[in-house]
mmCIF file of N, CA and C in Angstrom:
data_model
loop_
_atom_site.group_PDB
_atom_site.id
_atom_site.type_symbol
_atom_site.label_atom_id
_atom_site.label_comp_id
_atom_site.label_asym_id
_atom_site.label_seq_id
_atom_site.Cartn_x
_atom_site.Cartn_y
_atom_site.Cartn_z
ATOM 1 N N MET G 45 46.551 -70.894 -47.626
ATOM 2 C CA MET G 45 45.817 -69.858 -47.144
ATOM 3 C C MET G 45 45.278 -69.942 -45.730
ATOM 4 N N THR G 46 45.828 -68.836 -44.849
ATOM 5 C CA THR G 46 45.267 -69.063 -42.918
ATOM 6 C C THR G 46 43.696 -68.380 -43.329
ATOM 7 N N THR G 47 42.601 -68.945 -41.652
ATOM 8 C CA THR G 47 41.270 -67.172 -42.368
ATOM 9 C C THR G 47 41.439 -67.275 -40.595
ATOM 10 N N ARG G 48 41.434 -66.162 -40.271
ATOM 11 C CA ARG G 48 40.717 -66.552 -38.744
ATOM 12 C C ARG G 48 39.505 -66.684 -38.312
ATOM 13 N N PRO G 49 39.010 -67.400 -36.633
ATOM 14 C CA PRO G 49 38.085 -68.014 -36.924
ATOM 15 C C PRO G 49 37.190 -65.946 -35.989
ATOM 16 N N ARG G 50 36.036 -66.602 -36.529
ATOM 17 C CA ARG G 50 35.376 -65.388 -36.145
ATOM 18 C C ARG G 50 34.333 -65.238 -35.203
ATOM 19 N N VAL G 51 35.171 -64.211 -34.538
ATOM 20 C CA VAL G 51 34.963 -63.544 -33.395
ATOM 21 C C VAL G 51 33.804 -62.847 -33.467
ATOM 22 N N GLU G 52 32.391 -62.935 -32.236
ATOM 23 C CA GLU G 52 31.421 -62.787 -32.045
ATOM 24 C C GLU G 52 31.752 -61.406 -31.300
ATOM 25 N N PRO G 53 30.246 -60.611 -31.661
ATOM 26 C CA PRO G 53 30.709 -59.526 -30.970
ATOM 27 C C PRO G 53 29.768 -59.408 -29.765
ATOM 28 N N ARG G 54 30.456 -58.825 -28.513
ATOM 29 C CA ARG G 54 29.762 -59.205 -27.468
ATOM 30 C C ARG G 54 28.259 -58.682 -27.345
ATOM 31 N N THR G 55 27.805 -57.025 -27.552
ATOM 32 C CA THR G 55 27.145 -56.945 -27.987
ATOM 33 C C THR G 55 26.495 -56.429 -29.496
ATOM 34 N N PRO G 56 25.547 -56.523 -30.250
ATOM 35 C CA PRO G 56 24.473 -55.787 -31.143
ATOM 36 C C PRO G 56 25.767 -54.610 -32.177
ATOM 37 N N TRP G 57 25.769 -53.576 -31.006
ATOM 38 C CA TRP G 57 26.540 -52.642 -31.632
ATOM 39 C C TRP G 57 27.802 -52.754 -32.067
ATOM 40 N N ASP G 58 28.657 -53.327 -31.409
ATOM 41 C CA ASP G 58 30.221 -53.071 -31.417
ATOM 42 C C ASP G 58 31.007 -53.723 -32.739
ATOM 43 N N CYS G 59 31.818 -52.545 -32.662
ATOM 44 C CA CYS G 59 32.238 -52.505 -34.459
ATOM 45 C C CYS G 59 33.039 -53.205 -34.727
ATOM 46 N N ALA G 60 32.621 -53.894 -36.218
ATOM 47 C CA ALA G 60 32.767 -54.883 -36.994
ATOM 48 C C ALA G 60 34.086 -54.725 -37.297
ATOM 49 N N ILE G 61 34.980 -53.635 -37.285
ATOM 50 C CA ILE G 61 36.158 -53.408 -37.123
ATOM 51 C C ILE G 61 37.079 -53.675 -35.752
ATOM 52 N N CYS G 62 36.947 -52.860 -35.156
ATOM 53 C CA CYS G 62 37.896 -53.494 -33.796
ATOM 54 C C CYS G 62 37.034 -54.789 -32.955
ATOM 55 N N LEU G 63 35.622 -54.454 -32.920
ATOM 56 C CA LEU G 63 35.102 -55.652 -32.354
ATOM 57 C C LEU G 63 34.660 -55.210 -30.853
ATOM 58 N N ALA G 64 35.106 -53.677 -30.804
ATOM 59 C CA ALA G 64 35.148 -53.543 -29.189
ATOM 60 C C ALA G 64 33.642 -52.312 -30.051
ATOM 61 N N THR G 65 32.835 -51.633 -28.189
ATOM 62 C CA THR G 65 31.272 -51.744 -28.053
ATOM 63 C C THR G 65 32.126 -50.219 -27.694
ATOM 64 N N PRO G 66 31.940 -49.487 -29.676
ATOM 65 C CA PRO G 66 32.175 -47.806 -30.231
ATOM 66 C C PRO G 66 31.803 -46.587 -28.459
ATOM 67 N N GLU G 67 33.403 -45.736 -28.430
ATOM 68 C CA GLU G 67 33.161 -44.848 -27.418
ATOM 69 C C GLU G 67 32.606 -43.612 -27.462
ATOM 70 N N GLU G 68 31.681 -43.470 -28.717
ATOM 71 C CA GLU G 68 31.844 -41.724 -30.178
ATOM 72 C C GLU G 68 30.981 -42.225 -30.510
ATOM 73 N N GLU G 69 31.487 -41.295 -32.291
ATOM 74 C CA GLU G 69 29.931 -41.539 -32.476
ATOM 75 C C GLU G 69 29.796 -42.890 -33.966
ATOM 76 N N VAL G 70 29.130 -43.611 -33.786
ATOM 77 C CA VAL G 70 28.420 -44.570 -34.516
ATOM 78 C C VAL G 70 28.229 -44.384 -36.256
ATOM 79 N N HIS G 71 28.738 -45.370 -36.971
ATOM 80 C CA HIS G 71 28.528 -45.313 -38.049
ATOM 81 C C HIS G 71 27.976 -46.638 -38.782
ATOM 82 N N GLN G 72 26.813 -46.388 -39.426
ATOM 83 C CA GLN G 72 26.926 -47.373 -40.894
ATOM 84 C C GLN G 72 26.641 -47.605 -41.798
ATOM 85 N N CYS G 73 26.870 -48.547 -42.282
ATOM 86 C CA CYS G 73 27.163 -49.961 -43.594
ATOM 87 C C CYS G 73 25.238 -49.847 -43.914
ATOM 88 N N HIS G 74 25.286 -49.627 -45.492
ATOM 89 C CA HIS G 74 23.427 -49.890 -45.579
ATOM 90 C C HIS G 74 23.109 -50.848 -45.083
ATOM 91 N N ARG G 75 23.383 -52.529 -44.521
ATOM 92 C CA ARG G 75 22.819 -52.832 -44.641
ATOM 93 C C ARG G 75 22.610 -53.461 -42.922
ATOM 94 N N GLY G 76 23.227 -52.416 -42.351
ATOM 95 C CA GLY G 76 22.990 -51.963 -40.792
ATOM 96 C C GLY G 76 23.735 -52.749 -40.032
ATOM 97 N N HIS G 77 25.718 -52.673 -40.553
ATOM 98 C CA HIS G 77 27.183 -53.068 -39.228
ATOM 99 C C HIS G 77 27.338 -52.403 -38.961
ATOM 100 N N TYR G 78 27.819 -51.801 -37.705
ATOM 101 C CA TYR G 78 28.203 -50.828 -37.219
ATOM 102 C C TYR G 78 29.698 -50.923 -36.899
ATOM 103 N N TYR G 79 29.895 -49.110 -36.489
ATOM 104 C CA TYR G 79 31.152 -48.712 -36.540
ATOM 105 C C TYR G 79 31.981 -47.610 -36.108
ATOM 106 N N CYS G 80 32.895 -47.604 -35.230
ATOM 107 C CA CYS G 80 33.831 -46.478 -34.360
ATOM 108 C C CYS G 80 34.019 -46.052 -35.450
ATOM 109 N N ALA G 81 33.493 -44.255 -35.719
ATOM 110 C CA ALA G 81 33.966 -43.078 -36.332
ATOM 111 C C ALA G 81 35.349 -43.824 -36.663
ATOM 112 N N GLY G 82 36.481 -43.650 -36.186
ATOM 113 C CA GLY G 82 37.585 -43.627 -36.050
ATOM 114 C C GLY G 82 37.882 -45.227 -36.798
ATOM 115 N N CYS G 83 37.312 -46.452 -36.429
ATOM 116 C CA CYS G 83 38.022 -47.690 -37.180
ATOM 117 C C CYS G 83 37.080 -47.443 -38.783
ATOM 118 N N LEU G 84 36.305 -46.786 -39.413
ATOM 119 C CA LEU G 84 35.757 -45.980 -40.381
ATOM 120 C C LEU G 84 36.975 -45.663 -41.211
ATOM 121 N N ALA G 85 37.767 -43.811 -40.274
ATOM 122 C CA ALA G 85 38.239 -43.109 -40.870
ATOM 123 C C ALA G 85 39.272 -44.490 -41.906
ATOM 124 N N GLY G 86 39.896 -45.043 -40.841
ATOM 125 C CA GLY G 86 41.187 -45.538 -41.195
ATOM 126 C C GLY G 86 40.788 -46.460 -42.409
ATOM 127 N N LEU G 87 40.078 -47.392 -42.555
ATOM 128 C CA LEU G 87 39.576 -48.061 -43.376
ATOM 129 C C LEU G 87 40.613 -47.579 -44.277
ATOM 130 N N PRO G 88 40.776 -48.788 -44.509
ATOM 131 C CA PRO G 88 41.783 -48.609 -46.676
ATOM 132 C C PRO G 88 41.193 -48.565 -47.065
ATOM 133 N N GLN G 89 40.191 -49.675 -47.358
ATOM 134 C CA GLN G 89 39.383 -49.536 -47.984
ATOM 135 C C GLN G 89 37.827 -49.027 -47.855
ATOM 136 N N ARG G 90 36.487 -48.558 -49.106
ATOM 137 C CA ARG G 90 35.700 -48.041 -48.428
ATOM 138 C C ARG G 90 34.840 -49.435 -48.150
ATOM 139 N N ARG G 91 34.841 -50.525 -47.957
ATOM 140 C CA ARG G 91 34.480 -51.166 -48.336
ATOM 141 C C ARG G 91 33.926 -52.203 -47.095
ATOM 142 N N CYS G 92 32.527 -52.284 -46.898
ATOM 143 C CA CYS G 92 32.196 -52.641 -45.129
ATOM 144 C C CYS G 92 33.052 -53.855 -44.901
ATOM 145 N N PRO G 93 33.592 -54.441 -44.172
ATOM 146 C CA PRO G 93 34.264 -55.577 -43.558
ATOM 147 C C PRO G 93 33.400 -56.338 -43.929
ATOM 148 N N LEU G 94 32.184 -56.282 -43.744
ATOM 149 C CA LEU G 94 31.550 -57.299 -43.644
ATOM 150 C C LEU G 94 30.950 -58.089 -44.117
ATOM 151 N N CYS G 95 30.675 -57.497 -45.571
ATOM 152 C CA CYS G 95 28.741 -58.050 -45.998
ATOM 153 C C CYS G 95 29.462 -57.482 -47.281
ATOM 154 N N ARG G 96 30.711 -56.672 -47.130
ATOM 155 C CA ARG G 96 31.671 -55.438 -48.830
ATOM 156 C C ARG G 96 30.811 -55.081 -49.982
ATOM 157 N N VAL G 97 29.557 -55.065 -49.068
ATOM 158 C CA VAL G 97 29.395 -53.372 -50.158
ATOM 159 C C VAL G 97 30.301 -52.577 -49.636
ATOM 160 N N ALA G 98 29.551 -51.373 -50.420
ATOM 161 C CA ALA G 98 30.292 -49.885 -51.098
ATOM 162 C C ALA G 98 30.003 -49.672 -49.165
ATOM 163 N N LEU G 99 30.819 -48.552 -49.215
ATOM 164 C CA LEU G 99 30.449 -47.729 -47.659
ATOM 165 C C LEU G 99 30.411 -46.097 -48.428
ATOM 166 N N PRO G 100 29.607 -45.518 -48.572
ATOM 167 C CA PRO G 100 28.898 -44.128 -48.834
ATOM 168 C C PRO G 100 29.827 -43.087 -48.663
ATOM 169 N N GLU G 101 30.301 -42.348 -49.500
ATOM 170 C CA GLU G 101 31.505 -41.113 -48.728
ATOM 171 C C GLU G 101 30.996 -40.138 -47.748
ATOM 172 N N ASP G 102 29.567 -39.645 -47.851
ATOM 173 C CA ASP G 102 29.271 -39.317 -46.143
ATOM 174 C C ASP G 102 28.557 -40.644 -45.605
ATOM 175 N N PRO G 103 29.789 -40.397 -43.597
ATOM 176 C CA PRO G 103 28.728 -42.102 -43.165
ATOM 177 C C PRO G 103 28.020 -41.134 -42.891
ATOM 178 N N ILE G 104 26.775 -42.699 -42.326
ATOM 179 C CA ILE G 104 25.596 -43.336 -42.556
ATOM 180 C C ILE G 104 25.581 -43.390 -40.949
ATOM 181 N N ARG G 105 25.409 -42.089 -40.175
ATOM 182 C CA ARG G 105 25.507 -42.194 -38.065
ATOM 183 C C ARG G 105 24.651 -43.039 -38.236
ATOM 184 N N SER G 106 24.729 -43.317 -36.812
ATOM 185 C CA SER G 106 23.778 -43.850 -36.007
ATOM 186 C C SER G 106 23.468 -43.991 -34.525
ATOM 187 N N LEU G 107 22.217 -42.829 -33.926
ATOM 188 C CA LEU G 107 22.298 -42.381 -33.232
ATOM 189 C C LEU G 107 21.255 -43.062 -32.562
ATOM 190 N N ALA G 108 20.614 -44.521 -32.635
ATOM 191 C CA ALA G 108 20.229 -45.305 -32.256
ATOM 192 C C ALA G 108 20.727 -46.023 -31.971
ATOM 193 N N ALA G 109 21.979 -46.338 -32.279
ATOM 194 C CA ALA G 109 23.069 -47.014 -31.665
ATOM 195 C C ALA G 109 24.191 -46.302 -30.623
ATOM 196 N N GLU G 110 23.924 -45.223 -30.723
ATOM 197 C CA GLU G 110 24.234 -44.249 -29.888
ATOM 198 C C GLU G 110 23.859 -44.123 -28.094
ATOM 199 N N GLN G 111 22.937 -44.063 -28.798
ATOM 200 C CA GLN G 111 22.178 -43.849 -27.818
ATOM 201 C C GLN G 111 21.801 -45.298 -26.764
ATOM 202 N N ALA G 112 21.155 -46.431 -27.593
ATOM 203 C CA ALA G 112 21.263 -47.479 -26.789
ATOM 204 C C ALA G 112 23.127 -48.088 -26.817
ATOM 205 N N ILE G 113 23.605 -48.041 -26.697
ATOM 206 C CA ILE G 113 25.120 -48.274 -26.114
ATOM 207 C C ILE G 113 25.191 -47.130 -25.487
ATOM 208 N N ALA G 114 24.831 -45.729 -25.191
ATOM 209 C CA ALA G 114 25.450 -44.991 -23.880
ATOM 210 C C ALA G 114 24.255 -45.237 -22.586
ATOM 211 N N ALA G 115 23.280 -46.446 -22.374
ATOM 212 C CA ALA G 115 22.519 -46.994 -22.029
ATOM 213 C C ALA G 115 23.421 -48.710 -21.409
ATOM 214 N N LEU G 116 23.946 -48.967 -21.891
ATOM 215 C CA LEU G 116 24.328 -50.295 -21.089
ATOM 216 C C LEU G 116 25.065 -50.407 -19.917
ATOM 217 N N PRO G 117 24.972 -50.838 -19.070
ATOM 218 C CA PRO G 117 25.408 -51.525 -17.867
ATOM 219 C C PRO G 117 26.636 -51.115 -18.475
ATOM 220 N N SER G 118 27.166 -50.270 -17.126
ATOM 221 C CA SER G 118 29.589 -50.510 -17.657
ATOM 222 C C SER G 118 29.535 -49.914 -15.595
ATOM 223 N N ARG G 119 30.940 -50.105 -15.812
ATOM 224 C CA ARG G 119 31.699 -50.617 -14.470
ATOM 225 C C ARG G 119 32.445 -49.414 -14.626
ATOM 226 N N CYS G 120 32.997 -48.246 -13.776
ATOM 227 C CA CYS G 120 34.177 -47.822 -13.507
ATOM 228 C C CYS G 120 35.488 -49.011 -13.686
ATOM 229 N N ASP G 121 36.376 -48.970 -14.400
ATOM 230 C CA ASP G 121 38.119 -49.598 -14.363
ATOM 231 C C ASP G 121 38.545 -48.996 -12.816
ATOM 232 N N HIS G 122 38.148 -47.665 -12.433
ATOM 233 C CA HIS G 122 39.554 -48.066 -11.494
ATOM 234 C C HIS G 122 38.690 -48.321 -10.343
ATOM 235 N N CYS G 123 37.452 -47.838 -9.824
ATOM 236 C CA CYS G 123 36.290 -48.389 -8.768
ATOM 237 C C CYS G 123 36.084 -48.727 -8.803
ATOM 238 N N ALA G 124 35.182 -50.017 -9.832
ATOM 239 C CA ALA G 124 34.565 -50.322 -9.809
ATOM 240 C C ALA G 124 32.831 -49.940 -10.122
ATOM 241 N N LEU G 125 33.073 -48.414 -9.388
ATOM 242 C CA LEU G 125 31.531 -48.400 -9.264
ATOM 243 C C LEU G 125 30.134 -48.707 -10.362
ATOM 244 N N GLU G 126 29.330 -48.795 -10.415
ATOM 245 C CA GLU G 126 28.196 -49.526 -11.771
ATOM 246 C C GLU G 126 28.103 -48.061 -11.918
ATOM 247 N N LEU G 127 27.749 -47.884 -13.429
ATOM 248 C CA LEU G 127 27.238 -47.053 -14.294
ATOM 249 C C LEU G 127 26.813 -47.321 -15.581
ATOM 250 N N THR G 128 26.249 -46.676 -16.298
ATOM 251 C CA THR G 128 25.689 -46.617 -17.682
ATOM 252 C C THR G 128 26.867 -46.422 -18.483
ATOM 253 N N PHE G 129 26.852 -47.527 -19.665
ATOM 254 C CA PHE G 129 28.643 -46.847 -20.104
ATOM 255 C C PHE G 129 28.379 -44.972 -20.621
ATOM 256 N N GLY G 130 27.528 -43.994 -20.645
ATOM 257 C CA GLY G 130 27.328 -43.044 -21.133
ATOM 258 C C GLY G 130 28.041 -41.740 -19.841
ATOM 259 N N GLN G 131 27.716 -43.203 -19.465
ATOM 260 C CA GLN G 131 28.037 -41.977 -17.638
ATOM 261 C C GLN G 131 29.974 -42.506 -16.952
ATOM 262 N N ARG G 132 30.540 -43.365 -17.963
ATOM 263 C CA ARG G 132 31.715 -44.156 -17.224
ATOM 264 C C ARG G 132 32.502 -43.088 -18.081
ATOM 265 N N ARG G 133 32.326 -43.284 -19.209
ATOM 266 C CA ARG G 133 33.895 -41.431 -19.454
ATOM 267 C C ARG G 133 34.530 -40.648 -18.372
ATOM 268 N N SER G 134 32.672 -39.777 -18.369
ATOM 269 C CA SER G 134 33.353 -38.715 -17.262
ATOM 270 C C SER G 134 33.138 -38.736 -15.147
ATOM 271 N N HIS G 135 32.737 -40.143 -15.481
ATOM 272 C CA HIS G 135 33.175 -40.716 -14.165
ATOM 273 C C HIS G 135 34.655 -40.792 -14.294
ATOM 274 N N GLU G 136 35.714 -42.043 -14.822
ATOM 275 C CA GLU G 136 36.748 -41.458 -14.907
ATOM 276 C C GLU G 136 37.554 -40.822 -14.854
ATOM 277 N N ARG G 137 37.642 -39.454 -15.303
ATOM 278 C CA ARG G 137 37.918 -38.569 -15.433
ATOM 279 C C ARG G 137 38.637 -37.509 -14.703
ATOM 280 N N SER G 138 37.234 -37.519 -13.585
ATOM 281 C CA SER G 138 37.260 -36.647 -12.411
ATOM 282 C C SER G 138 37.592 -38.419 -10.865
ATOM 283 N N CYS G 139 37.250 -39.895 -11.635
ATOM 284 C CA CYS G 139 37.310 -40.552 -10.400
ATOM 285 C C CYS G 139 38.635 -41.032 -9.424
ATOM 286 N N PRO G 140 38.167 -40.215 -8.205
ATOM 287 C CA PRO G 140 39.359 -40.689 -6.549
ATOM 288 C C PRO G 140 40.662 -41.829 -7.383
ATOM 289 N N GLN G 141 40.372 -42.256 -7.875
ATOM 290 C CA GLN G 141 41.398 -43.821 -8.225
ATOM 291 C C GLN G 141 40.890 -44.513 -9.227
ATOM 292 N N ARG G 142 41.545 -42.407 -10.369
ATOM 293 C CA ARG G 142 42.102 -43.207 -11.050
ATOM 294 C C ARG G 142 43.993 -42.640 -11.008
ATOM 295 N N PRO G 143 44.811 -43.564 -11.922
ATOM 296 C CA PRO G 143 45.793 -43.331 -11.982
ATOM 297 C C PRO G 143 46.809 -42.280 -11.947
ATOM 298 N N ALA G 144 47.165 -41.651 -10.636
ATOM 299 C CA ALA G 144 48.117 -40.386 -10.999
ATOM 300 C C ALA G 144 49.967 -40.430 -10.592
ATOM 301 N N VAL G 145 50.625 -40.042 -11.156
ATOM 302 C CA VAL G 145 51.738 -39.735 -10.916
ATOM 303 C C VAL G 145 52.053 -38.501 -10.527
ATOM 304 N N CYS G 146 53.325 -38.254 -9.549
ATOM 305 C CA CYS G 146 53.585 -37.574 -9.255
ATOM 306 C C CYS G 146 53.901 -35.602 -10.197
ATOM 307 N N GLU G 147 53.374 -34.964 -10.015
ATOM 308 C CA GLU G 147 53.781 -32.760 -11.055
ATOM 309 C C GLU G 147 55.347 -32.863 -11.106
ATOM 310 N N ALA G 148 56.179 -33.633 -10.200
ATOM 311 C CA ALA G 148 57.396 -33.861 -10.295
ATOM 312 C C ALA G 148 58.829 -35.223 -11.386
ATOM 313 N N ALA G 149 56.936 -35.872 -12.141
ATOM 314 C CA ALA G 149 57.849 -36.599 -12.575
ATOM 315 C C ALA G 149 58.676 -36.867 -13.216
ATOM 316 N N ASP G 150 58.561 -35.738 -14.725
ATOM 317 C CA ASP G 150 59.776 -35.303 -15.584
ATOM 318 C C ASP G 150 61.641 -34.898 -13.986
ATOM 319 N N ASP G 151 61.000 -34.333 -12.838
ATOM 320 C CA ASP G 151 62.483 -33.874 -12.453
ATOM 321 C C ASP G 151 63.015 -35.312 -11.255
ATOM 322 N N GLY G 152 62.473 -36.375 -11.678
ATOM 323 C CA GLY G 152 62.828 -37.837 -10.963
ATOM 324 C C GLY G 152 62.356 -38.029 -9.829
ATOM 325 N N CYS G 153 60.719 -38.099 -9.772
ATOM 326 C CA CYS G 153 60.963 -38.608 -8.631
ATOM 327 C C CYS G 153 59.548 -39.414 -9.347
ATOM 328 N N GLY G 154 59.955 -41.106 -8.987
ATOM 329 C CA GLY G 154 59.344 -42.197 -9.224
ATOM 330 C C GLY G 154 58.035 -42.335 -9.008
ATOM 331 N N TRP G 155 56.911 -41.686 -7.528
ATOM 332 C CA TRP G 155 55.574 -42.361 -7.177
ATOM 333 C C TRP G 155 54.568 -41.935 -8.833
ATOM 334 N N ARG G 156 54.217 -43.269 -8.318
ATOM 335 C CA ARG G 156 52.839 -43.051 -9.487
ATOM 336 C C ARG G 156 51.897 -44.218 -7.841
ATOM 337 N N GLY G 157 50.063 -43.500 -8.005
ATOM 338 C CA GLY G 157 48.853 -43.805 -6.944
ATOM 339 C C GLY G 157 48.144 -43.722 -7.242
ATOM 340 N N ILE G 158 46.757 -43.211 -7.311
ATOM 341 C CA ILE G 158 45.592 -43.152 -6.917
ATOM 342 C C ILE G 158 45.615 -41.315 -6.704
ATOM 343 N N HIS G 159 44.807 -40.755 -7.387
ATOM 344 C CA HIS G 159 44.616 -39.528 -7.369
ATOM 345 C C HIS G 159 44.261 -39.138 -5.920
ATOM 346 N N ALA G 160 42.856 -40.048 -5.440
ATOM 347 C CA ALA G 160 43.426 -39.165 -3.933
ATOM 348 C C ALA G 160 43.827 -39.083 -3.771
ATOM 349 N N ASP G 161 45.304 -39.763 -3.594
ATOM 350 C CA ASP G 161 47.120 -39.916 -2.839
ATOM 351 C C ASP G 161 47.951 -38.150 -3.228
ATOM 352 N N LEU G 162 47.664 -38.418 -3.968
ATOM 353 C CA LEU G 162 48.154 -37.396 -4.750
ATOM 354 C C LEU G 162 49.348 -36.449 -4.426
ATOM 355 N N GLU G 163 47.906 -35.029 -3.072
ATOM 356 C CA GLU G 163 48.386 -33.932 -2.734
ATOM 357 C C GLU G 163 48.558 -34.820 -1.739
ATOM 358 N N ALA G 164 48.703 -35.737 -0.855
ATOM 359 C CA ALA G 164 49.439 -35.835 0.320
ATOM 360 C C ALA G 164 50.831 -36.049 -0.736
ATOM 361 N N HIS G 165 51.368 -36.721 -1.605
ATOM 362 C CA HIS G 165 52.306 -37.314 -1.996
ATOM 363 C C HIS G 165 52.803 -36.066 -2.112
ATOM 364 N N GLU G 166 52.756 -35.183 -3.158
ATOM 365 C CA GLU G 166 52.724 -34.155 -3.868
ATOM 366 C C GLU G 166 53.473 -32.921 -2.419
ATOM 367 N N ALA G 167 52.931 -32.671 -1.196
ATOM 368 C CA ALA G 167 52.959 -31.726 -0.052
ATOM 369 C C ALA G 167 54.149 -32.448 0.609
ATOM 370 N N GLY G 168 54.502 -33.486 0.482
ATOM 371 C CA GLY G 168 55.939 -33.438 1.597
ATOM 372 C C GLY G 168 56.978 -34.584 0.108
ATOM 373 N N CYS G 169 57.389 -34.218 -0.887
ATOM 374 C CA CYS G 169 57.222 -34.935 -2.198
ATOM 375 C C CYS G 169 58.830 -33.708 -2.287
ATOM 376 N N ARG G 170 60.634 -33.537 -1.949
ATOM 377 C CA ARG G 170 61.209 -32.923 -2.535
ATOM 378 C C ARG G 170 60.787 -32.555 -3.365
ATOM 379 N N HIS G 171 60.011 -33.307 -4.738
ATOM 380 C CA HIS G 171 61.018 -32.866 -6.639
ATOM 381 C C HIS G 171 59.806 -31.716 -6.012
ATOM 382 N N ALA G 172 58.915 -32.119 -5.985
ATOM 383 C CA ALA G 172 57.375 -31.269 -6.280
ATOM 384 C C ALA G 172 57.776 -29.833 -5.248
ATOM 385 N N LEU G 173 58.639 -30.360 -4.115
ATOM 386 C CA LEU G 173 58.756 -28.768 -3.687
ATOM 387 C C LEU G 173 59.448 -27.582 -4.634
ATOM 388 N N CYS G 174 60.728 -28.761 -5.196
ATOM 389 C CA CYS G 174 61.834 -27.995 -6.144
ATOM 390 C C CYS G 174 61.137 -26.818 -7.445
ATOM 391 N N ARG G 175 59.939 -27.774 -7.457
ATOM 392 C CA ARG G 175 59.261 -27.384 -8.752
ATOM 393 C C ARG G 175 57.771 -26.342 -8.806
ATOM 394 N N ARG G 176 57.523 -26.453 -6.861
ATOM 395 C CA ARG G 176 57.128 -25.351 -6.388
ATOM 396 C C ARG G 176 58.216 -24.188 -5.890
ATOM 397 N N VAL G 177 58.507 -24.641 -6.200
ATOM 398 C CA VAL G 177 59.699 -23.049 -4.989
ATOM 399 C C VAL G 177 59.766 -22.222 -7.162
ATOM 400 N N LEU G 178 60.166 -23.523 -7.476
ATOM 401 C CA LEU G 178 61.019 -22.554 -8.816
ATOM 402 C C LEU G 178 60.007 -21.868 -9.941
ATOM 403 N N ARG G 179 58.588 -22.061 -9.985
ATOM 404 C CA ARG G 179 57.186 -21.909 -10.076
ATOM 405 C C ARG G 179 57.951 -20.788 -9.312
ATOM 406 N N GLY G 180 57.438 -19.795 -8.562
ATOM 407 C CA GLY G 180 57.128 -18.931 -7.484
ATOM 408 C C GLY G 180 58.567 -18.477 -8.263
ATOM 409 N N ALA G 181 59.664 -18.110 -8.217
ATOM 410 C CA ALA G 181 60.772 -18.021 -8.682
ATOM 411 C C ALA G 181 60.377 -17.521 -9.828
ATOM 412 N N GLU G 182 59.531 -17.677 -10.815
ATOM 413 C CA GLU G 182 59.620 -17.310 -12.565
ATOM 414 C C GLU G 182 58.269 -15.729 -12.682
ATOM 415 N N ALA G 183 57.837 -17.022 -11.504
ATOM 416 C CA ALA G 183 56.938 -15.749 -11.698
ATOM 417 C C ALA G 183 56.852 -15.033 -11.489
ATOM 418 N N ARG G 184 58.562 -13.896 -10.458
ATOM 419 C CA ARG G 184 58.639 -13.218 -9.753
ATOM 420 C C ARG G 184 58.697 -12.062 -10.756
#
């Protein structure tokens, strides 16, 4: 039987299943081990993987862990802006440096870039132009 080396969490609130910092609801066992809500829902056995205590039918949500995680320092994956973990997801949805593809990608345009350059690309893209013309014709 092979055993995997124990991987220590990076923060006290890291999920005991996926070992990542939860980005959604945080649940815990009776002994205080934390889990992402999604990881807990996918757990085949209703036992804590760390202490093997049976997990309750109704998950125990840890609002204190969620608040502590939201206050952790973090950084945007696209522009490296420093913000809190709680602000990151919202910022990344509107970050001008987030990855983008042309609206006409399904029609053959292979352009990939950042969102800040998307409008300029689509203004000159023949595939996007055709798509806009067809959309206008369909609307009539």
